[in-house]
Amino acid sequence: DGGITQSPKYLFRKEGQNVTLSCEQNLNHDAMYWYRQDPGQGLRLIYYSQIVNDFQKGDIAEGYSVSREKKESFPLTVTSAQKNPTAFYLCASSISGGASSQYFGPGTRLLVL
Amino acid sequence: GESVGLHLPTLSVQEGDNSIINCAYSNSASDYFIWYKQESGKGPQFIIDIRSNMDKRQGQRVTVLLNKTVKHLSLQIAATQPGDSAVYFCAEVYDKVIFGPGTSLSVIP
């Protein structure tokens, strides 16, 4: 089955700790995205990548980092600089950037201990 | 409709009735619109899309209407079922994608 997978489903972070969220897709999509979802708010873009080895900051990139070494993978690291990391994190991909439909993974819920 | 607060707009519908979920978008230059369904604890699922050169598009049990004059988008669900209970949100696309906060649909059996 083609699709997007995210792991883990739940992740706990201790204060001062960096954590990495995994996102993998086998749809052969060029573009991948990371969003943060908070209750009652729309999705907010953290980072996006339109092609391998290239990525751009979204609207709320501070405290996060990404890499895009492979087309299939776009991991997100939540660093200790992110002071309010508790949220639902969604990864998405699309055939290309811009005006193409994005398909989402199942999400990772990050909680702070 | 859209929400700027912490509480999503909620729509309660009797099973079997039709549902209409509304969305106001912001940019008159947006040329592509998407509706997503998100069940609790899951990622959003693509439902239907529409391009700005269309006024209406139909899928299976769903219809999207686009009114560019007032920058309004609606999603109609026919014969609403309990499995339709979810948060529905629209997205507008110009050079990037902007997502609305969504509307929570609750189906009463």
mmCIF file of C-alpha atoms in Angstrom:
data_model
loop_
_atom_site.group_PDB
_atom_site.id
_atom_site.type_symbol
_atom_site.label_atom_id
_atom_site.label_comp_id
_atom_site.label_asym_id
_atom_site.label_seq_id
_atom_site.Cartn_x
_atom_site.Cartn_y
_atom_site.Cartn_z
ATOM 1 C CA ASP A 1 0.000 0.000 0.000
ATOM 2 C CA GLY A 2 1.260 3.482 -0.828
ATOM 3 C CA GLY A 3 1.079 6.103 1.841
ATOM 4 C CA ILE A 4 2.688 8.207 4.492
ATOM 5 C CA THR A 5 3.769 6.816 7.820
ATOM 6 C CA GLN A 6 4.706 8.679 10.955
ATOM 7 C CA SER A 7 6.308 7.320 14.061
ATOM 8 C CA PRO A 8 5.955 7.159 16.918
ATOM 9 C CA LYS A 9 2.224 7.713 17.478
ATOM 10 C CA TYR A 10 2.983 9.242 20.906
ATOM 11 C CA LEU A 11 6.240 10.817 22.040
ATOM 12 C CA PHE A 12 7.258 12.170 25.391
ATOM 13 C CA ARG A 13 9.891 14.827 25.789
ATOM 14 C CA LYS A 14 11.766 15.777 28.904
ATOM 15 C CA GLU A 15 12.790 19.361 29.496
ATOM 16 C CA GLY A 16 15.972 20.246 27.609
ATOM 17 C CA GLN A 17 15.747 17.213 25.368
ATOM 18 C CA ASN A 18 15.704 17.103 21.576
ATOM 19 C CA VAL A 19 13.320 14.613 20.003
ATOM 20 C CA THR A 20 12.951 13.501 16.396
ATOM 21 C CA LEU A 21 9.695 12.638 14.663
ATOM 22 C CA SER A 22 9.852 10.316 11.697
ATOM 23 C CA CYS A 23 7.965 10.746 8.409
ATOM 24 C CA GLU A 24 8.282 8.342 5.486
ATOM 25 C CA GLN A 25 6.365 8.237 2.186
ATOM 26 C CA ASN A 26 6.390 5.742 -0.655
ATOM 27 C CA LEU A 27 4.203 7.790 -2.982
ATOM 28 C CA ASN A 28 7.190 9.079 -4.971
ATOM 29 C CA HIS A 29 6.153 12.617 -4.048
ATOM 30 C CA ASP A 30 8.693 15.388 -4.442
ATOM 31 C CA ALA A 31 7.327 17.727 -1.784
ATOM 32 C CA MET A 32 6.977 17.059 1.931
ATOM 33 C CA TYR A 33 5.676 19.208 4.773
ATOM 34 C CA TRP A 34 5.503 19.388 8.553
ATOM 35 C CA TYR A 35 2.576 21.010 10.322
ATOM 36 C CA ARG A 36 1.705 21.642 13.910
ATOM 37 C CA GLN A 37 -1.925 21.369 15.022
ATOM 38 C CA ASP A 38 -3.187 22.931 18.240
ATOM 39 C CA PRO A 39 -6.772 22.681 19.527
ATOM 40 C CA GLY A 40 -9.161 25.017 17.741
ATOM 41 C CA GLN A 41 -6.564 26.280 15.293
ATOM 42 C CA GLY A 42 -5.751 25.613 11.686
ATOM 43 C CA LEU A 43 -2.643 23.741 10.658
ATOM 44 C CA ARG A 44 0.494 25.839 10.887
ATOM 45 C CA LEU A 45 3.417 25.148 8.591
ATOM 46 C CA ILE A 46 6.743 24.430 10.297
ATOM 47 C CA TYR A 47 9.010 23.436 7.402
ATOM 48 C CA TYR A 48 8.606 22.211 3.861
ATOM 49 C CA SER A 49 10.794 20.624 1.241
ATOM 50 C CA GLN A 50 10.105 20.698 -2.479
ATOM 51 C CA ILE A 51 13.045 18.522 -3.469
ATOM 52 C CA VAL A 52 15.753 16.379 -1.920
ATOM 53 C CA ASN A 53 18.508 18.275 -0.096
ATOM 54 C CA ASP A 54 16.441 21.452 -0.012
ATOM 55 C CA PHE A 55 13.985 22.757 2.556
ATOM 56 C CA GLN A 56 12.423 26.049 3.558
ATOM 57 C CA LYS A 57 11.133 27.532 6.796
ATOM 58 C CA GLY A 58 7.420 27.804 7.226
ATOM 59 C CA ASP A 59 5.493 30.157 9.476
ATOM 60 C CA ILE A 60 6.628 28.734 12.825
ATOM 61 C CA ALA A 61 10.090 27.237 12.228
ATOM 62 C CA GLU A 62 11.733 28.521 15.421
ATOM 63 C CA GLY A 63 12.750 25.666 17.711
ATOM 64 C CA TYR A 64 12.513 23.042 14.956
ATOM 65 C CA SER A 65 14.918 21.558 12.426
ATOM 66 C CA VAL A 66 14.567 19.192 9.479
ATOM 67 C CA SER A 67 16.612 17.304 6.927
ATOM 68 C CA ARG A 68 15.780 15.872 3.498
ATOM 69 C CA GLU A 69 18.564 13.488 2.583
ATOM 70 C CA LYS A 70 16.238 11.054 0.831
ATOM 71 C CA LYS A 71 13.112 11.624 -1.221
ATOM 72 C CA GLU A 72 11.139 9.265 0.986
ATOM 73 C CA SER A 73 12.079 10.724 4.360
ATOM 74 C CA PHE A 74 11.609 14.092 6.065
ATOM 75 C CA PRO A 75 12.367 13.842 9.809
ATOM 76 C CA LEU A 76 11.515 16.712 12.147
ATOM 77 C CA THR A 77 13.563 17.465 15.256
ATOM 78 C CA VAL A 78 11.905 19.389 18.054
ATOM 79 C CA THR A 79 14.752 21.078 19.878
ATOM 80 C CA SER A 80 14.969 22.282 23.457
ATOM 81 C CA ALA A 81 14.572 25.811 22.079
ATOM 82 C CA GLN A 82 10.908 25.076 21.355
ATOM 83 C CA LYS A 83 9.313 26.189 24.623
ATOM 84 C CA ASN A 84 5.797 24.969 23.933
ATOM 85 C CA PRO A 85 6.179 21.730 22.006
ATOM 86 C CA THR A 86 3.033 19.961 23.164
ATOM 87 C CA ALA A 87 0.942 19.526 20.012
ATOM 88 C CA PHE A 88 -0.170 17.125 17.310
ATOM 89 C CA TYR A 89 2.396 17.017 14.517
ATOM 90 C CA LEU A 90 1.333 16.150 10.987
ATOM 91 C CA CYS A 91 3.514 15.274 8.044
ATOM 92 C CA ALA A 92 2.205 15.598 4.499
ATOM 93 C CA SER A 93 3.432 15.084 0.975
ATOM 94 C CA SER A 94 2.367 16.179 -2.478
ATOM 95 C CA ILE A 95 3.409 15.343 -6.020
ATOM 96 C CA SER A 96 4.965 18.762 -6.299
ATOM 97 C CA GLY A 97 4.953 21.971 -4.320
ATOM 98 C CA GLY A 98 2.385 24.692 -4.787
ATOM 99 C CA ALA A 99 -1.085 23.926 -6.087
ATOM 100 C CA SER A 100 -1.259 20.197 -5.601
ATOM 101 C CA SER A 101 -3.204 18.233 -3.033
ATOM 102 C CA GLN A 102 -1.372 17.287 0.119
ATOM 103 C CA TYR A 103 -1.796 13.851 1.633
ATOM 104 C CA PHE A 104 -1.303 13.471 5.360
ATOM 105 C CA GLY A 105 0.208 10.915 7.657
ATOM 106 C CA PRO A 106 -1.542 9.702 10.836
ATOM 107 C CA GLY A 107 0.243 12.206 13.078
ATOM 108 C CA THR A 108 2.454 12.126 16.170
ATOM 109 C CA ARG A 109 1.279 13.533 19.482
ATOM 110 C CA LEU A 110 4.144 15.084 21.427
ATOM 111 C CA LEU A 111 3.768 15.542 25.155
ATOM 112 C CA VAL A 112 6.141 17.182 27.599
ATOM 113 C CA LEU A 113 6.969 15.443 30.880
ATOM 114 C CA GLY B 1 -17.598 28.964 9.346
ATOM 115 C CA GLU B 2 -14.118 29.920 10.504
ATOM 116 C CA SER B 3 -13.114 30.263 14.121
ATOM 117 C CA VAL B 4 -10.485 32.486 15.648
ATOM 118 C CA GLY B 5 -10.904 31.122 19.161
ATOM 119 C CA LEU B 6 -10.021 27.904 20.932
ATOM 120 C CA HIS B 7 -13.403 26.316 20.293
ATOM 121 C CA LEU B 8 -14.318 24.951 16.897
ATOM 122 C CA PRO B 9 -17.722 25.740 15.420
ATOM 123 C CA THR B 10 -19.919 22.705 15.885
ATOM 124 C CA LEU B 11 -22.642 21.378 13.641
ATOM 125 C CA SER B 12 -25.028 18.721 14.918
ATOM 126 C CA VAL B 13 -27.056 16.828 12.339
ATOM 127 C CA GLN B 14 -29.581 14.034 12.573
ATOM 128 C CA GLU B 15 -28.535 10.826 10.870
ATOM 129 C CA GLY B 16 -29.956 10.753 7.356
ATOM 130 C CA ASP B 17 -30.202 14.520 7.011
ATOM 131 C CA ASN B 18 -27.961 16.595 4.774
ATOM 132 C CA SER B 19 -25.055 18.562 6.254
ATOM 133 C CA ILE B 20 -23.667 21.848 5.020
ATOM 134 C CA ILE B 21 -20.286 23.008 6.260
ATOM 135 C CA ASN B 22 -19.095 26.486 5.357
ATOM 136 C CA CYS B 23 -15.715 28.073 4.906
ATOM 137 C CA ALA B 24 -14.670 31.634 4.167
ATOM 138 C CA TYR B 25 -11.341 32.007 2.444
ATOM 139 C CA SER B 26 -9.092 35.013 2.443
ATOM 140 C CA ASN B 27 -7.347 35.439 -0.881
ATOM 141 C CA SER B 28 -9.241 36.236 -4.067
ATOM 142 C CA ALA B 29 -6.208 34.989 -6.010
ATOM 143 C CA SER B 30 -6.523 31.460 -4.614
ATOM 144 C CA ASP B 31 -7.033 29.101 -7.518
ATOM 145 C CA TYR B 32 -7.528 25.754 -5.869
ATOM 146 C CA PHE B 33 -9.509 24.600 -2.840
ATOM 147 C CA ILE B 34 -9.565 21.354 -0.903
ATOM 148 C CA TRP B 35 -11.820 19.865 1.765
ATOM 149 C CA TYR B 36 -10.337 17.523 4.365
ATOM 150 C CA LYS B 37 -11.940 15.277 6.988
ATOM 151 C CA GLN B 38 -10.102 14.631 10.224
ATOM 152 C CA GLU B 39 -11.261 12.031 12.705
ATOM 153 C CA SER B 40 -10.149 12.275 16.301
ATOM 154 C CA GLY B 41 -6.471 11.421 16.765
ATOM 155 C CA LYS B 42 -5.899 10.826 13.055
ATOM 156 C CA GLY B 43 -4.410 12.703 10.144
ATOM 157 C CA PRO B 44 -6.619 14.652 7.723
ATOM 158 C CA GLN B 45 -8.048 12.777 4.753
ATOM 159 C CA PHE B 46 -8.605 14.364 1.361
ATOM 160 C CA ILE B 47 -12.317 14.484 0.491
ATOM 161 C CA ILE B 48 -12.758 16.606 -2.604
ATOM 162 C CA ASP B 49 -11.171 19.531 -4.389
ATOM 163 C CA ILE B 50 -12.279 22.254 -6.772
ATOM 164 C CA ARG B 51 -10.483 24.683 -9.037
ATOM 165 C CA SER B 52 -11.388 28.347 -9.193
ATOM 166 C CA ASN B 53 -12.771 28.046 -12.728
ATOM 167 C CA MET B 54 -15.577 25.848 -11.390
ATOM 168 C CA ASP B 55 -18.624 26.648 -9.246
ATOM 169 C CA LYS B 56 -19.575 23.129 -8.247
ATOM 170 C CA ARG B 57 -18.069 19.696 -8.071
ATOM 171 C CA GLN B 58 -19.699 16.470 -6.967
ATOM 172 C CA GLY B 59 -18.269 13.343 -5.478
ATOM 173 C CA GLN B 60 -19.789 10.362 -3.768
ATOM 174 C CA ARG B 61 -22.335 11.838 -1.310
ATOM 175 C CA VAL B 62 -20.374 15.109 -1.217
ATOM 176 C CA THR B 63 -20.693 18.328 -3.187
ATOM 177 C CA VAL B 64 -18.452 21.363 -2.997
ATOM 178 C CA LEU B 65 -19.771 24.784 -3.988
ATOM 179 C CA LEU B 66 -17.519 27.746 -4.662
ATOM 180 C CA ASN B 67 -18.721 31.354 -4.621
ATOM 181 C CA LYS B 68 -15.809 33.510 -5.677
ATOM 182 C CA THR B 69 -17.800 36.725 -5.392
ATOM 183 C CA VAL B 70 -18.005 36.424 -1.619
ATOM 184 C CA LYS B 71 -14.982 34.142 -1.194
ATOM 185 C CA HIS B 72 -17.063 31.337 0.223
ATOM 186 C CA LEU B 73 -16.757 27.591 -0.021
ATOM 187 C CA SER B 74 -19.210 24.977 1.220
ATOM 188 C CA LEU B 75 -19.208 21.219 1.607
ATOM 189 C CA GLN B 76 -22.522 19.418 1.407
ATOM 190 C CA ILE B 77 -22.797 15.866 2.695
ATOM 191 C CA ALA B 78 -25.901 13.977 1.635
ATOM 192 C CA ALA B 79 -27.628 11.474 3.932
ATOM 193 C CA THR B 80 -25.195 12.044 6.785
ATOM 194 C CA GLN B 81 -24.039 8.906 8.579
ATOM 195 C CA PRO B 82 -22.461 8.372 12.031
ATOM 196 C CA GLY B 83 -19.141 7.691 10.309
ATOM 197 C CA ASP B 84 -19.200 11.242 8.987
ATOM 198 C CA SER B 85 -18.629 12.605 12.496
ATOM 199 C CA ALA B 86 -15.290 14.418 12.332
ATOM 200 C CA VAL B 87 -13.684 17.825 11.962
ATOM 201 C CA TYR B 88 -13.909 19.183 8.431
ATOM 202 C CA PHE B 89 -11.643 21.935 7.215
ATOM 203 C CA CYS B 90 -10.995 23.698 3.975
ATOM 204 C CA ALA B 91 -7.715 24.721 2.442
ATOM 205 C CA GLU B 92 -7.051 27.431 -0.114
ATOM 206 C CA VAL B 93 -4.053 27.315 -2.410
ATOM 207 C CA TYR B 94 -2.283 30.108 -4.243
ATOM 208 C CA ASP B 95 1.485 30.039 -3.838
ATOM 209 C CA LYS B 96 1.061 28.149 -0.601
ATOM 210 C CA VAL B 97 -1.647 26.264 1.231
ATOM 211 C CA ILE B 98 -3.657 27.951 3.984
ATOM 212 C CA PHE B 99 -5.813 25.751 6.185
ATOM 213 C CA GLY B 100 -8.892 26.883 8.057
ATOM 214 C CA PRO B 101 -9.402 25.764 11.684
ATOM 215 C CA GLY B 102 -12.350 23.573 10.824
ATOM 216 C CA THR B 103 -15.889 22.728 11.856
ATOM 217 C CA SER B 104 -16.760 19.796 14.073
ATOM 218 C CA LEU B 105 -19.617 17.702 12.665
ATOM 219 C CA SER B 106 -21.542 15.571 15.133
ATOM 220 C CA VAL B 107 -24.090 13.089 13.792
ATOM 221 C CA ILE B 108 -26.987 12.221 16.073
ATOM 222 C CA PRO B 109 -28.156 8.609 15.599
#
